[in-house]
């Protein structure tokens, strides 16, 4: 079996793309978390308003 040899430049490119993908994934996760937190806050505010209207 012949192994495919990669140059240092190719390895470097692979690492760069991997880290880039990780960063993008991390930013997407944090954005999703922020959105869910905002939705939860809105829900809580709505519930509070409803409670004040009932009294």
mmCIF file of C-alpha atoms in Angstrom:
data_model
loop_
_atom_site.group_PDB
_atom_site.id
_atom_site.type_symbol
_atom_site.label_atom_id
_atom_site.label_comp_id
_atom_site.label_asym_id
_atom_site.label_seq_id
_atom_site.Cartn_x
_atom_site.Cartn_y
_atom_site.Cartn_z
ATOM 1 C CA UNK A 1 0.000 0.000 0.000
ATOM 2 C CA UNK A 2 1.319 3.381 -0.930
ATOM 3 C CA UNK A 3 0.621 6.099 1.613
ATOM 4 C CA UNK A 4 -0.470 9.466 0.377
ATOM 5 C CA UNK A 5 2.109 11.976 1.487
ATOM 6 C CA UNK A 6 1.140 15.520 2.305
ATOM 7 C CA UNK A 7 3.375 18.515 2.351
ATOM 8 C CA UNK A 8 3.718 20.811 5.324
ATOM 9 C CA UNK A 9 1.687 23.451 3.500
ATOM 10 C CA UNK A 10 -1.196 21.053 2.941
ATOM 11 C CA UNK A 11 -1.158 19.982 6.587
ATOM 12 C CA UNK A 12 -1.181 23.638 7.619
ATOM 13 C CA UNK A 13 -4.164 24.299 5.352
ATOM 14 C CA UNK A 14 -6.017 21.345 6.855
ATOM 15 C CA UNK A 15 -5.420 22.656 10.366
ATOM 16 C CA UNK A 16 -6.524 26.153 9.366
ATOM 17 C CA UNK A 17 -9.761 24.877 7.883
ATOM 18 C CA UNK A 18 -10.423 22.697 10.939
ATOM 19 C CA UNK A 19 -9.949 25.611 13.325
ATOM 20 C CA UNK A 20 -12.063 27.839 11.082
ATOM 21 C CA UNK A 21 -14.899 25.298 11.138
ATOM 22 C CA UNK A 22 -14.634 24.985 14.921
ATOM 23 C CA UNK A 23 -14.833 28.769 15.320
ATOM 24 C CA UNK A 24 -17.887 28.982 13.061
ATOM 25 C CA UNK A 25 -19.558 26.133 14.933
ATOM 26 C CA UNK A 26 -18.787 27.797 18.257
ATOM 27 C CA UNK A 27 -20.230 31.139 17.100
ATOM 28 C CA UNK A 28 -23.391 29.434 15.831
ATOM 29 C CA UNK A 29 -23.815 27.683 19.167
ATOM 30 C CA UNK A 30 -23.405 30.891 21.131
ATOM 31 C CA UNK A 31 -25.881 32.680 18.842
ATOM 32 C CA UNK A 32 -28.428 29.914 19.332
ATOM 33 C CA UNK A 33 -27.955 30.082 23.103
ATOM 34 C CA UNK A 34 -28.468 33.844 23.081
ATOM 35 C CA UNK A 35 -31.660 33.471 21.064
ATOM 36 C CA UNK A 36 -33.058 30.832 23.388
ATOM 37 C CA UNK A 37 -32.241 32.983 26.409
ATOM 38 C CA UNK A 38 -34.012 35.946 24.813
ATOM 39 C CA UNK A 39 -37.070 33.817 24.056
ATOM 40 C CA UNK A 40 -37.139 32.577 27.652
ATOM 41 C CA UNK A 41 -36.917 36.146 28.940
ATOM 42 C CA UNK A 42 -39.782 37.219 26.683
ATOM 43 C CA UNK A 43 -41.905 34.319 27.879
ATOM 44 C CA UNK A 44 -41.210 35.233 31.505
ATOM 45 C CA UNK A 45 -42.132 38.863 30.880
ATOM 46 C CA UNK A 46 -45.377 37.838 29.189
ATOM 47 C CA UNK A 47 -46.266 35.604 32.118
ATOM 48 C CA UNK A 48 -45.577 38.408 34.572
ATOM 49 C CA UNK A 49 -47.782 40.812 32.600
ATOM 50 C CA UNK A 50 -50.613 38.286 32.553
ATOM 51 C CA UNK A 51 -50.329 37.831 36.296
ATOM 52 C CA UNK A 52 -50.572 41.571 36.896
ATOM 53 C CA UNK A 53 -53.620 41.798 34.647
ATOM 54 C CA UNK A 54 -55.416 39.035 36.546
ATOM 55 C CA UNK A 55 -55.068 40.742 39.951
#
